[in-house]
Tab-separated table of C-alpha atoms in Angstrom:
chain	number	residue	atom	x	y	z
A	2	MET	CA	-122.170	102.357	-99.369
A	3	THR	CA	-121.869	103.140	-95.651
A	4	LYS	CA	-124.254	106.085	-96.009
A	5	ILE	CA	-126.850	103.946	-97.831
A	6	LYS	CA	-126.587	101.256	-95.147
A	7	ARG	CA	-127.263	103.850	-92.460
A	8	ILE	CA	-130.329	105.175	-94.310
A	9	LEU	CA	-131.614	101.632	-94.853
A	10	THR	CA	-131.091	100.790	-91.162
A	11	LEU	CA	-132.960	103.959	-90.127
A	12	ILE	CA	-135.929	103.136	-92.416
A	13	ILE	CA	-136.126	99.579	-91.063
A	14	CYS	CA	-136.040	100.815	-87.449
A	15	VAL	CA	-138.834	103.329	-88.115
A	16	ALA	CA	-140.933	100.656	-89.843
A	17	ILE	CA	-140.467	98.184	-86.975
A	18	LEU	CA	-141.292	100.871	-84.392
A	19	ALA	CA	-144.453	101.889	-86.278
A	20	SER	CA	-145.540	98.270	-86.621
A	21	ALA	CA	-144.955	97.643	-82.915
A	22	THR	CA	-147.034	100.717	-82.092
A	23	VAL	CA	-149.913	99.533	-84.281
A	24	ILE	CA	-149.785	96.012	-82.856
A	25	GLY	CA	-149.548	97.319	-79.303
A	26	THR	CA	-152.673	99.508	-79.603
A	27	SER	CA	-154.815	97.284	-81.805
A	28	THR	CA	-156.154	95.294	-78.889
A	29	ALA	CA	-157.007	96.637	-75.442
A	30	SER	CA	-157.266	93.939	-72.805
A	31	ALA	CA	-160.753	93.790	-71.314
A	32	SER	CA	-161.271	94.435	-67.615
A	33	GLY	CA	-164.015	95.196	-65.104
A	34	SER	CA	-166.682	93.112	-63.398
A	35	GLY	CA	-170.040	91.685	-64.367
A	36	ALA	CA	-171.775	93.840	-61.755
A	37	GLY	CA	-170.019	96.953	-63.046
A	38	LEU	CA	-171.068	96.158	-66.612
A	39	VAL	CA	-174.714	95.791	-65.516
A	40	SER	CA	-174.591	99.217	-63.811
A	41	TRP	CA	-173.020	100.673	-66.949
A	42	ALA	CA	-175.763	99.166	-69.145
A	43	TYR	CA	-178.485	100.489	-66.819
A	44	ARG	CA	-176.892	103.919	-67.017
A	45	ALA	CA	-177.072	103.807	-70.827
A	46	TYR	CA	-180.742	102.807	-70.631
A	47	ASN	CA	-181.733	105.356	-67.954
A	48	GLU	CA	-179.917	108.213	-69.682
A	49	HIS	CA	-181.438	107.288	-73.073
A	50	TRP	CA	-178.143	106.927	-74.917
A	51	LYS	CA	-178.455	106.987	-78.717
A	52	TYR	CA	-177.515	104.181	-81.066
A	53	VAL	CA	-174.725	105.437	-83.337
A	54	TRP	CA	-173.000	102.956	-85.626
A	55	GLY	CA	-169.338	102.750	-84.608
A	56	GLY	CA	-169.982	104.685	-81.379
A	57	ALA	CA	-168.256	103.590	-78.165
A	58	SER	CA	-168.506	106.581	-75.852
A	59	VAL	CA	-170.899	107.973	-73.242
A	60	GLY	CA	-174.173	108.890	-74.925
A	61	SER	CA	-173.397	107.327	-78.328
A	62	VAL	CA	-172.879	103.568	-78.692
A	63	ASP	CA	-173.596	100.680	-81.008
A	64	CYS	CA	-174.221	97.127	-79.748
A	65	SER	CA	-170.592	96.133	-79.182
A	66	GLY	CA	-169.708	99.722	-78.239
A	67	LEU	CA	-171.970	99.448	-75.180
A	68	ILE	CA	-169.708	96.705	-73.793
A	69	TYR	CA	-166.453	98.116	-75.180
A	70	SER	CA	-167.056	101.601	-73.717
A	71	TYR	CA	-167.036	100.001	-70.249
A	72	ALA	CA	-164.569	97.131	-70.468
A	73	GLY	CA	-162.418	97.644	-73.560
A	74	GLY	CA	-161.230	94.423	-75.213
A	75	GLU	CA	-162.653	93.158	-78.483
A	76	ARG	CA	-164.642	95.568	-80.648
A	77	VAL	CA	-166.326	93.198	-83.129
A	78	THR	CA	-169.282	91.016	-82.108
A	79	GLU	CA	-167.925	87.785	-83.583
A	80	SER	CA	-164.502	88.474	-82.028
A	81	MET	CA	-166.115	88.912	-78.597
A	82	ILE	CA	-167.686	85.469	-78.585
A	83	ALA	CA	-164.608	83.917	-80.202
A	84	ALA	CA	-162.452	85.248	-77.332
A	85	SER	CA	-164.947	84.145	-74.664
A	86	PRO	CA	-163.643	81.588	-72.136
A	87	GLU	CA	-167.126	80.077	-71.734
A	88	SER	CA	-170.413	80.191	-73.643
A	89	GLY	CA	-173.587	78.177	-74.181
A	90	SER	CA	-177.120	78.063	-75.545
A	91	ILE	CA	-179.427	80.898	-74.506
A	92	SER	CA	-181.959	78.283	-73.349
A	93	SER	CA	-179.628	77.324	-70.487
A	94	ILE	CA	-178.317	80.763	-69.496
A	95	PRO	CA	-176.856	80.689	-65.947
A	96	ARG	CA	-177.846	83.180	-63.234
A	97	ILE	CA	-174.816	85.460	-63.588
A	98	HIS	CA	-174.946	89.240	-63.899
A	99	GLY	CA	-173.085	90.885	-66.772
A	100	LEU	CA	-172.939	87.989	-69.226
A	101	GLY	CA	-172.820	88.792	-72.926
A	102	LEU	CA	-175.849	88.000	-75.111
A	103	TYR	CA	-175.211	87.035	-78.725
A	104	GLN	CA	-176.993	86.589	-82.010
A	105	TYR	CA	-175.328	86.850	-85.402
A	106	GLY	CA	-174.053	90.414	-85.821
A	107	HIS	CA	-175.448	91.677	-82.503
A	108	VAL	CA	-174.570	91.571	-78.772
A	109	GLY	CA	-176.146	92.740	-75.513
A	110	VAL	CA	-175.718	92.581	-71.720
A	111	TYR	CA	-177.595	90.181	-69.410
A	112	VAL	CA	-178.708	92.156	-66.326
A	113	GLY	CA	-180.356	89.238	-64.499
A	114	GLY	CA	-183.966	88.230	-63.913
A	115	GLY	CA	-184.415	87.148	-67.537
A	116	MET	CA	-183.767	90.699	-68.803
A	117	GLY	CA	-181.166	92.125	-71.168
A	118	ILE	CA	-180.016	95.571	-72.306
A	119	ASP	CA	-178.751	96.207	-75.838
A	120	ALA	CA	-178.124	99.136	-78.168
A	121	ARG	CA	-180.558	98.001	-80.860
A	122	ASP	CA	-180.899	100.474	-83.732
A	123	GLU	CA	-181.397	104.162	-84.606
A	124	ILE	CA	-185.139	103.915	-83.851
A	125	SER	CA	-185.123	101.967	-80.569
A	126	ASN	CA	-181.695	103.123	-79.301
A	127	VAL	CA	-180.791	101.418	-75.959
A	128	CYS	CA	-183.486	98.917	-74.897
A	129	LEU	CA	-184.310	96.995	-71.722
A	130	ASP	CA	-186.162	93.875	-72.822
A	131	SER	CA	-186.895	90.280	-71.843
A	132	ILE	CA	-184.339	87.963	-73.438
A	133	SER	CA	-187.246	85.850	-74.689
A	134	ASN	CA	-188.430	88.773	-76.849
A	135	LYS	CA	-185.109	88.999	-78.689
A	136	SER	CA	-183.679	86.264	-80.910
A	137	TRP	CA	-180.568	85.689	-78.815
A	138	THR	CA	-178.877	82.381	-79.593
A	139	GLN	CA	-175.991	82.234	-77.089
A	140	TRP	CA	-174.728	83.597	-73.801
A	141	PHE	CA	-171.017	84.123	-73.201
A	142	LYS	CA	-168.592	85.310	-70.554
A	143	ILE	CA	-166.759	88.404	-71.755
A	144	SER	CA	-163.023	87.791	-71.910
A	145	GLY	CA	-161.175	89.700	-69.176
A	146	VAL	CA	-164.323	90.574	-67.196
A	147	SER	CA	-164.497	88.980	-63.734
A	148	TYR	CA	-167.599	87.137	-62.498
A	149	PRO	CA	-168.315	86.170	-58.866
A	150	THR	CA	-168.391	82.544	-57.723
A	151	SER	CA	-169.600	82.851	-54.120
A	152	GLY	CA	-170.613	85.389	-51.483
A	153	TRP	CA	-172.435	88.702	-51.611
A	154	GLN	CA	-172.501	90.840	-54.739
A	155	GLU	CA	-173.968	94.336	-55.115
A	156	VAL	CA	-175.571	94.898	-58.526
A	157	ALA	CA	-177.313	98.162	-59.459
A	158	GLY	CA	-178.051	99.002	-55.824
A	159	GLN	CA	-179.430	95.571	-54.822
A	160	TYR	CA	-177.727	92.604	-53.151
A	161	TYR	CA	-177.412	89.038	-54.382
A	162	TYR	CA	-175.820	85.957	-52.887
A	163	TYR	CA	-173.771	83.693	-55.133
A	164	GLU	CA	-173.241	79.963	-54.604
A	165	ASP	CA	-171.351	77.725	-57.036
A	166	GLY	CA	-171.012	80.549	-59.555
A	167	GLN	CA	-174.699	81.611	-59.666
A	168	TYR	CA	-176.931	83.856	-57.555
A	169	ILE	CA	-179.582	81.999	-55.568
A	170	VAL	CA	-183.350	82.525	-56.061
A	171	ASN	CA	-186.645	81.583	-54.362
A	172	THR	CA	-185.016	80.577	-51.087
A	173	SER	CA	-183.665	81.867	-47.775
A	174	ARG	CA	-180.258	81.674	-46.112
A	175	THR	CA	-178.944	82.363	-42.616
A	176	ILE	CA	-175.616	84.138	-43.102
A	177	ASP	CA	-173.547	85.397	-40.162
A	178	GLY	CA	-176.537	84.886	-37.883
A	179	VAL	CA	-178.971	86.884	-40.071
A	180	THR	CA	-181.724	85.268	-42.170
A	181	TYR	CA	-182.205	86.668	-45.660
A	182	SER	CA	-184.951	85.953	-48.195
A	183	PHE	CA	-184.305	85.878	-51.938
A	184	GLY	CA	-187.157	86.241	-54.441
A	185	SER	CA	-187.505	85.030	-58.010
A	186	ASP	CA	-185.209	87.832	-59.195
A	187	GLY	CA	-182.550	86.851	-56.613
A	188	ALA	CA	-182.489	90.211	-54.805
A	189	SER	CA	-182.104	90.076	-51.016
A	190	ASN	CA	-184.804	91.552	-48.784
A	191	LYS	CA	-182.116	93.040	-46.491
A	192	THR	CA	-178.816	94.827	-46.875
A	193	PRO	CA	-175.977	92.526	-45.735
A	194	SER	CA	-174.456	93.827	-42.495
A	195	ASN	CA	-170.899	93.396	-43.758
A	196	MET	CA	-171.616	95.491	-46.891
A	197	SER	CA	-173.760	98.320	-45.515
A	198	SER	CA	-170.781	100.532	-44.775
A	199	THR	CA	-169.454	100.225	-48.320
A	200	ALA	CA	-172.741	100.244	-50.199
A	201	ASP	CA	-172.557	103.770	-51.531
A	202	SER	CA	-168.883	104.351	-52.186
A	203	SER	CA	-165.849	102.334	-53.181
A	204	SER	CA	-163.691	104.661	-51.055
A	205	SER	CA	-165.713	104.702	-47.825
A	206	ASN	CA	-162.821	103.200	-45.876
A	207	LYS	CA	-160.766	106.370	-46.304
A	208	LYS	CA	-160.295	108.141	-42.981
A	209	HIS	CA	-160.900	111.654	-44.217
A	210	LYS	CA	-163.705	110.990	-46.699
A	211	LYS	CA	-166.844	112.974	-45.875
A	212	LYS	CA	-170.090	111.092	-45.431
A	213	LYS	CA	-172.398	111.519	-48.415
A	214	THR	CA	-175.487	113.587	-47.537
A	215	ALA	CA	-177.092	114.242	-50.945
A	216	TRP	CA	-177.867	112.159	-54.014
A	217	GLN	CA	-178.427	113.484	-57.510
A	218	LEU	CA	-178.164	112.707	-61.228
A	219	GLY	CA	-175.326	110.224	-61.875
A	220	ASP	CA	-175.183	108.733	-58.354
A	221	SER	CA	-175.799	105.056	-57.637
A	222	GLY	CA	-175.935	102.623	-54.743
A	223	SER	CA	-178.267	101.298	-52.070
A	224	GLN	CA	-179.431	104.795	-51.025
A	225	VAL	CA	-180.583	105.488	-54.589
A	226	THR	CA	-182.419	102.144	-54.537
A	227	LYS	CA	-184.227	103.248	-51.356
A	228	ILE	CA	-185.099	106.611	-52.908
A	229	GLN	CA	-186.530	104.915	-56.008
A	230	LYS	CA	-188.576	102.465	-53.917
A	231	ARG	CA	-189.996	105.261	-51.759
A	232	LEU	CA	-190.843	107.399	-54.799
A	233	LYS	CA	-192.586	104.378	-56.297
A	234	GLU	CA	-194.586	103.829	-53.090
A	235	LEU	CA	-195.742	107.447	-53.257
A	236	GLY	CA	-196.632	107.119	-56.959
A	237	PHE	CA	-194.044	109.542	-58.364
A	238	TYR	CA	-191.773	106.926	-59.994
A	239	ASN	CA	-192.886	104.254	-62.451
A	240	GLY	CA	-189.529	102.966	-63.717
A	241	ASP	CA	-187.352	100.008	-62.763
A	242	ILE	CA	-185.544	99.864	-59.402
A	243	THR	CA	-181.995	100.063	-60.773
A	244	GLY	CA	-180.048	101.782	-57.980
A	245	TYR	CA	-178.926	104.413	-60.500
A	246	PHE	CA	-180.067	108.054	-60.258
A	247	GLY	CA	-180.878	108.676	-63.924
A	248	THR	CA	-183.012	111.244	-65.718
A	249	ASP	CA	-186.253	109.352	-64.970
A	250	THR	CA	-185.445	109.280	-61.232
A	251	GLN	CA	-184.551	112.966	-61.334
A	252	LYS	CA	-187.857	113.791	-63.039
A	253	ALA	CA	-189.775	111.791	-60.402
A	254	TYR	CA	-187.895	113.469	-57.556
A	255	LYS	CA	-188.636	116.935	-58.957
A	256	ALA	CA	-192.330	116.016	-59.065
A	257	PHE	CA	-192.089	114.968	-55.400
A	258	GLN	CA	-190.355	118.248	-54.474
A	259	THR	CA	-193.097	120.203	-56.243
A	260	ALA	CA	-195.780	118.334	-54.302
A	261	ALA	CA	-193.844	118.797	-51.030
A	262	GLY	CA	-193.509	122.567	-51.564
A	263	VAL	CA	-189.694	122.622	-51.341
A	264	VAL	CA	-187.030	123.912	-53.717
A	265	VAL	CA	-187.258	121.955	-56.986
A	266	ASP	CA	-183.665	121.093	-57.957
A	267	GLY	CA	-183.798	117.304	-58.410
A	268	ILE	CA	-181.278	116.771	-55.586
A	269	CYS	CA	-182.165	114.541	-52.642
A	270	GLY	CA	-180.735	116.492	-49.707
A	271	LYS	CA	-181.285	116.052	-45.966
A	272	THR	CA	-184.402	118.232	-45.668
A	273	ASP	CA	-186.052	116.676	-48.719
A	274	ARG	CA	-185.113	113.177	-47.570
A	275	ASP	CA	-186.694	113.694	-44.138
A	276	ILE	CA	-189.972	114.646	-45.840
A	277	LEU	CA	-189.655	111.773	-48.325
A	278	TYR	CA	-189.509	109.107	-45.598
A	279	SER	CA	-191.966	110.764	-43.211
A	280	ASN	CA	-195.555	109.674	-42.667
A	281	ASN	CA	-196.702	113.048	-43.994
A	282	ALA	CA	-194.962	112.665	-47.361
A	283	PRO	CA	-197.171	113.857	-50.252
A	284	VAL	CA	-198.712	111.231	-52.535
A	285	TYR	CA	-198.801	111.633	-56.305
A	286	VAL	CA	-202.140	112.829	-57.623
A	287	ALA	CA	-202.692	112.406	-61.357
A	288	PRO	CA	-203.828	115.624	-63.074
A	289	THR	CA	-207.422	115.610	-64.236
A	290	THR	CA	-207.583	115.462	-68.025
A	291	VAL	CA	-210.694	116.659	-69.858
A	292	ALA	CA	-211.515	115.092	-73.231
A	293	LYS	CA	-211.189	117.519	-76.146
A	294	LYS	CA	-214.318	116.398	-77.959
A	295	LYS	CA	-217.939	116.497	-76.799
A	296	THR	CA	-219.662	113.235	-75.975
A	297	THR	CA	-223.269	112.336	-76.662
A	298	THR	CA	-225.800	111.489	-73.957
A	299	LYS	CA	-225.783	107.834	-74.994
A	300	LYS	CA	-222.020	107.590	-74.613
A	301	GLN	CA	-222.155	109.304	-71.224
A	302	SER	CA	-224.709	106.782	-69.977
A	303	THR	CA	-222.497	103.987	-71.295
A	304	LYS	CA	-219.559	105.438	-69.354
A	305	LYS	CA	-221.622	105.516	-66.171
A	306	THR	CA	-222.474	101.852	-66.598
A	307	THR	CA	-218.823	101.069	-67.208
A	308	THR	CA	-217.819	102.954	-64.067
A	309	LYS	CA	-220.133	100.824	-61.967
A	310	THR	CA	-218.501	97.599	-63.145
A	311	LYS	CA	-214.923	98.933	-63.163
A	312	LYS	CA	-214.157	97.587	-59.725
A	313	GLN	CA	-214.833	94.034	-60.875
A	314	GLU	CA	-212.896	94.139	-64.154
A	315	LYS	CA	-209.163	93.787	-64.686
A	316	VAL	CA	-207.440	97.110	-65.419
A	317	ILE	CA	-203.958	97.216	-66.950
A	318	SER	CA	-201.952	100.244	-65.833
A	319	VAL	CA	-198.474	101.633	-65.123
A	320	GLY	CA	-196.105	99.076	-63.603
A	321	ASP	CA	-197.704	96.004	-65.207
A	322	TYR	CA	-195.541	93.637	-67.233
A	323	SER	CA	-197.205	90.918	-69.335
A	324	LYS	CA	-197.953	89.588	-72.813
A	325	ASP	CA	-201.222	91.577	-72.763
A	326	VAL	CA	-199.181	94.778	-72.406
A	327	THR	CA	-197.070	93.736	-75.422
A	328	SER	CA	-200.176	93.200	-77.590
A	329	ILE	CA	-201.585	96.569	-76.466
A	330	GLN	CA	-198.280	98.283	-77.313
A	331	ASN	CA	-198.195	96.621	-80.760
A	332	GLN	CA	-201.722	97.916	-81.463
A	333	LEU	CA	-200.733	101.414	-80.306
A	334	ILE	CA	-197.742	101.282	-82.664
A	335	LYS	CA	-200.064	100.201	-85.499
A	336	LEU	CA	-202.314	103.214	-84.791
A	337	ASN	CA	-199.302	105.596	-84.572
A	338	TYR	CA	-199.738	106.419	-80.866
A	339	LEU	CA	-196.453	104.720	-79.894
A	340	GLU	CA	-193.059	104.608	-81.595
A	341	LYS	CA	-191.835	101.407	-83.216
A	342	GLY	CA	-189.596	99.257	-81.017
A	343	ASN	CA	-191.427	100.149	-77.790
A	344	ALA	CA	-193.364	96.879	-77.498
A	345	THR	CA	-191.370	95.764	-74.447
A	346	GLY	CA	-194.195	94.246	-72.406
A	347	TYR	CA	-193.676	96.822	-69.635
A	348	PHE	CA	-196.398	99.456	-69.060
A	349	GLY	CA	-194.331	102.606	-68.519
A	350	GLU	CA	-194.851	106.358	-68.884
A	351	ASP	CA	-194.643	106.301	-72.715
A	352	THR	CA	-197.356	103.633	-72.915
A	353	GLU	CA	-199.513	105.539	-70.415
A	354	GLN	CA	-199.281	108.723	-72.500
A	355	ALA	CA	-200.087	106.773	-75.685
A	356	ILE	CA	-203.216	105.328	-74.044
A	357	LYS	CA	-204.282	108.813	-72.908
A	358	ASP	CA	-203.907	110.134	-76.460
A	359	PHE	CA	-205.864	107.179	-77.843
A	360	GLN	CA	-208.665	107.658	-75.298
A	361	ASP	CA	-208.796	111.362	-76.086
A	362	TYR	CA	-209.190	110.918	-79.853
A	363	ASN	CA	-211.607	108.017	-79.459
A	364	GLU	CA	-213.923	109.867	-77.042
A	365	ILE	CA	-213.181	107.653	-74.046
A	366	THR	CA	-212.648	108.937	-70.508
A	367	VAL	CA	-208.941	109.751	-70.261
A	368	THR	CA	-207.368	107.670	-67.476
A	369	GLY	CA	-204.095	106.399	-68.942
A	370	SER	CA	-205.021	102.813	-67.981
A	371	VAL	CA	-206.624	100.059	-70.057
A	372	ASP	CA	-210.022	98.849	-68.898
A	373	SER	CA	-212.402	96.649	-70.906
A	374	ALA	CA	-213.949	99.636	-72.755
A	375	THR	CA	-210.551	101.009	-73.789
A	376	LYS	CA	-209.288	97.579	-74.830
A	377	LYS	CA	-212.415	96.898	-76.895
A	378	ALA	CA	-212.098	100.252	-78.678
A	379	LEU	CA	-208.365	99.795	-79.199
A	380	PHE	CA	-208.756	96.501	-81.067
A	381	SER	CA	-211.939	97.426	-82.928
A	382	LYS	CA	-212.087	98.129	-86.664
A	383	ASN	CA	-213.348	101.649	-85.941
A	384	ALA	CA	-210.351	102.619	-83.766
A	385	VAL	CA	-209.242	106.161	-84.642
A	386	ALA	CA	-205.553	106.359	-85.483
A	387	ASN	CA	-203.420	109.274	-84.289
A	388	PRO	CA	-204.040	112.048	-86.870
A	389	GLU	CA	-201.088	114.132	-85.688
A	390	ALA	CA	-198.603	111.273	-86.068
A	391	LYS	CA	-199.586	110.740	-89.733
A	392	THR	CA	-198.766	114.350	-90.563
A	393	GLU	CA	-195.416	114.062	-88.805
A	394	ASP	CA	-194.589	110.805	-90.613
A	395	ASN	CA	-195.447	112.323	-94.006
A	396	ASN	CA	-193.291	115.372	-93.296
A	397	GLU	CA	-190.454	113.144	-92.172
A	398	GLU	CA	-190.689	110.977	-95.319
A	399	LYS	CA	-190.606	114.105	-97.488
A	400	GLN	CA	-187.618	115.361	-95.535
A	401	LEU	CA	-185.686	112.114	-95.949
A	402	ALA	CA	-186.627	111.968	-99.632
A	403	THR	CA	-185.236	115.489	-100.133
A	404	PHE	CA	-182.049	114.504	-98.295
A	405	THR	CA	-181.513	111.278	-100.217
A	406	PHE	CA	-182.739	111.764	-103.755
A	407	LYS	CA	-182.317	115.430	-104.716
A	408	ASP	CA	-180.102	116.155	-107.735
A	409	ALA	CA	-176.496	116.798	-106.660
A	410	THR	CA	-176.336	119.827	-108.984
A	411	GLU	CA	-179.389	121.488	-107.460
A	412	GLU	CA	-179.374	123.730	-104.428
A	413	PRO	CA	-182.296	122.955	-102.078
A	414	THR	CA	-184.848	125.730	-101.744
A	415	THR	CA	-185.580	124.833	-98.116
A	416	ILE	CA	-183.519	122.991	-95.568
A	417	ALA	CA	-185.480	120.773	-93.182
A	418	GLU	CA	-184.589	121.140	-89.532
A	419	PRO	CA	-182.797	118.079	-88.101
A	420	ILE	CA	-184.816	115.783	-85.878
A	421	SER	CA	-183.423	115.933	-82.366
A	422	THR	CA	-185.975	114.347	-80.023
A	423	THR	CA	-185.182	111.095	-78.242
A	424	ASP	CA	-188.294	109.260	-79.410
A	425	GLU	CA	-188.221	110.243	-83.103
A	426	THR	CA	-186.256	108.463	-85.842
A	427	THR	CA	-182.677	109.779	-86.009
A	428	ASN	CA	-181.939	111.686	-89.219
A	429	LYS	CA	-179.087	110.326	-91.302
A	430	SER	CA	-177.185	113.606	-91.099
A	431	VAL	CA	-177.415	113.517	-87.300
A	432	VAL	CA	-175.982	109.987	-87.284
A	433	LEU	CA	-173.031	111.089	-89.429
A	434	GLU	CA	-172.406	114.119	-87.221
A	435	SER	CA	-172.668	111.980	-84.073
A	436	ASN	CA	-170.036	109.611	-85.470
A	437	GLN	CA	-167.668	112.520	-85.997
A	438	LEU	CA	-168.246	113.881	-82.508
A	439	ALA	CA	-168.366	110.532	-80.664
A	440	SER	CA	-164.631	110.520	-80.017
A	441	LYS	CA	-164.938	113.917	-78.274
A	442	ALA	CA	-167.770	112.861	-75.987
A	443	LEU	CA	-165.561	111.351	-73.273
A	444	ALA	CA	-163.520	114.529	-72.872
A	445	GLY	CA	-166.162	116.324	-70.835
A	446	VAL	CA	-167.499	113.400	-68.883
A	447	THR	CA	-166.492	112.533	-65.318
A	448	SER	CA	-167.412	108.989	-64.398
A	449	SER	CA	-169.164	108.200	-61.120
A	450	GLU	CA	-167.165	106.283	-58.527
A	451	SER	CA	-169.702	103.483	-58.699
A	452	PHE	CA	-168.794	102.657	-62.321
A	453	GLU	CA	-165.591	100.735	-62.962
A	454	GLN	CA	-165.166	102.277	-66.412
A	455	VAL	CA	-162.032	101.516	-68.400
A	456	THR	CA	-161.206	104.248	-70.925
A	457	PRO	CA	-161.101	102.399	-74.231
A	458	ILE	CA	-158.045	102.524	-76.471
A	459	THR	CA	-158.923	103.082	-80.123
A	460	ASN	CA	-158.571	99.815	-82.065
A	461	GLU	CA	-157.208	99.368	-85.563
A	462	SER	CA	-158.959	96.541	-87.313
A	463	SER	CA	-157.023	93.436	-88.307
A	464	SER	CA	-157.424	94.347	-91.991
A	465	GLN	CA	-155.850	97.772	-91.374
A	466	LEU	CA	-152.982	96.116	-89.541
A	467	ILE	CA	-152.367	93.756	-92.456
A	468	LYS	CA	-152.479	96.680	-94.909
A	469	TRP	CA	-149.983	98.594	-92.789
A	470	LEU	CA	-147.597	95.650	-92.636
A	471	CYS	CA	-147.912	95.201	-96.400
A	472	VAL	CA	-146.959	98.865	-96.895
A	473	VAL	CA	-143.948	98.465	-94.588
A	474	ILE	CA	-142.815	95.335	-96.447
A	475	ALA	CA	-143.305	97.100	-99.812
A	476	VAL	CA	-141.192	100.081	-98.660
A	477	MET	CA	-138.446	97.820	-97.340
A	478	GLY	CA	-138.528	95.777	-100.548
A	479	SER	CA	-138.301	98.898	-102.688
A	480	VAL	CA	-135.350	100.187	-100.697
A	481	PHE	CA	-133.644	96.797	-101.034
A	482	VAL	CA	-134.153	96.793	-104.835
A	483	LEU	CA	-132.821	100.364	-105.133
A	484	VAL	CA	-129.758	99.548	-103.053
A	485	THR	CA	-129.116	96.395	-105.112
A	486	ILE	CA	-129.375	98.312	-108.424
A	487	ASN	CA	-127.087	101.037	-107.093
A	488	GLU	CA	-124.510	98.462	-105.983
A	489	LYS	CA	-124.575	96.809	-109.417
A	490	LYS	CA	-123.993	100.189	-111.111
A	491	LYS	CA	-121.027	100.869	-108.839
A	492	ALA	CA	-119.600	97.403	-109.619
A	493	ARG	CA	-119.868	98.120	-113.354
A	494	ARG	CA	-118.074	101.457	-112.938
A	495	ARG	CA	-115.271	99.771	-110.996
A	496	ARG	CA	-114.872	97.115	-113.719
A	497	ARG	CA	-114.736	99.813	-116.416
A	498	MET	CA	-112.134	101.772	-114.464
A	499	ARG	CA	-109.957	98.658	-113.982
A	500	HIS	CA	-110.282	97.860	-117.702
A	501	ALA	CA	-109.323	101.458	-118.616
A	502	ARG	CA	-106.193	101.278	-116.409
A	503	ARG	CA	-105.101	98.070	-118.083
A	504	MET	CA	-105.506	99.635	-121.540
A	505	ARG	CA	-103.195	102.471	-120.569
């Protein structure tokens, strides 16, 4: 009996320890700041992270994984808003960086200025979009994430001033004897004097820390913001001013280095930086593109007439953001010049290239911008769709059909190559492989000092926890039944032995 009691005690201890371990790791408390979350979301957008269902690591995230990979905490969308200390209707969203955006089954990050970033789907991946273009229903504060109430706040390389829990807009303030102006987006026109020394590093107050002299892929801060603004002035950069040195900024800087005749490495060092800010800095010159097809004399004369009136007409080009851009992008998607999900309202490099392709195939002078002639041709019934895209779509459909519907007993005669480009639709096999490798992605990644990343602890879902507890209870119950039966058998043997002694 003593031996059985010891075994039973050992089993119970192991079960309790296992249950405590599961309960202890099932929820990771959220932490971080709203500003840090915004920088993290911009990094995902600038580095073109892929949407992978169940992903929560650098490069591969789903909607809740984008938030969880930075802050930890809840992993399910409904659980996030349920745990929120404060939420409200999207129509009355406060001016606070890093709020959560919610619609049933989907979440995103509010980055300020009426814009949000979310990991949308396998086609769109991580998107930067106006919150009015997405059917968000609520905003919410993420449980465990800190939000500023007053004073200066650096967000993605720009500076904002908070009063009564919100950043101020369309006004000016005299702070510590200096007057600052704040536009409609809330960004200050000057770097605050009390933050300039800590703008580029969280450890700048260390005595022996070397002063940073070069900026490259992965860096962030006010210096990166200045680099992006200068590159934009010179025409090399067409993206958003995020304060994060992503792949788009690197590409723009390499183009600048090429034009400046220096070593092209994508790193903004001292020599390059001196040229960048000098009065003799090179200006971007768009390459001359010649139309592939011949044009008739009549069309050439029409183009000359159009050129004469071009100065008076409105031309939509790179950097514009409006409803007109959205309608143009939707038409380009319809004609297969632009991928689905790219109707963001912002005229970026992808839209420019799509317009160039459209102009080329429709025998219009290739400029990459939308004048009246291009717009008229784009929305006409005779607009020529992208012939190359149709072939690619048909091949892709055949490939997916082979993957999905082939007989399980048959061996395929040809194996289609997996689709690996950022802009094309992710193949199902790639998604499955990405899910398997997502957990390994963090192993080789070193986070920048500017990101307050919290390494997430893998969660067990509540249903798995319940199942585990049920198994533990079943094991303990079984052991109890076995012990009880064994004790009853021993009692019977003792009664038989006593009866046998009496009979003697």
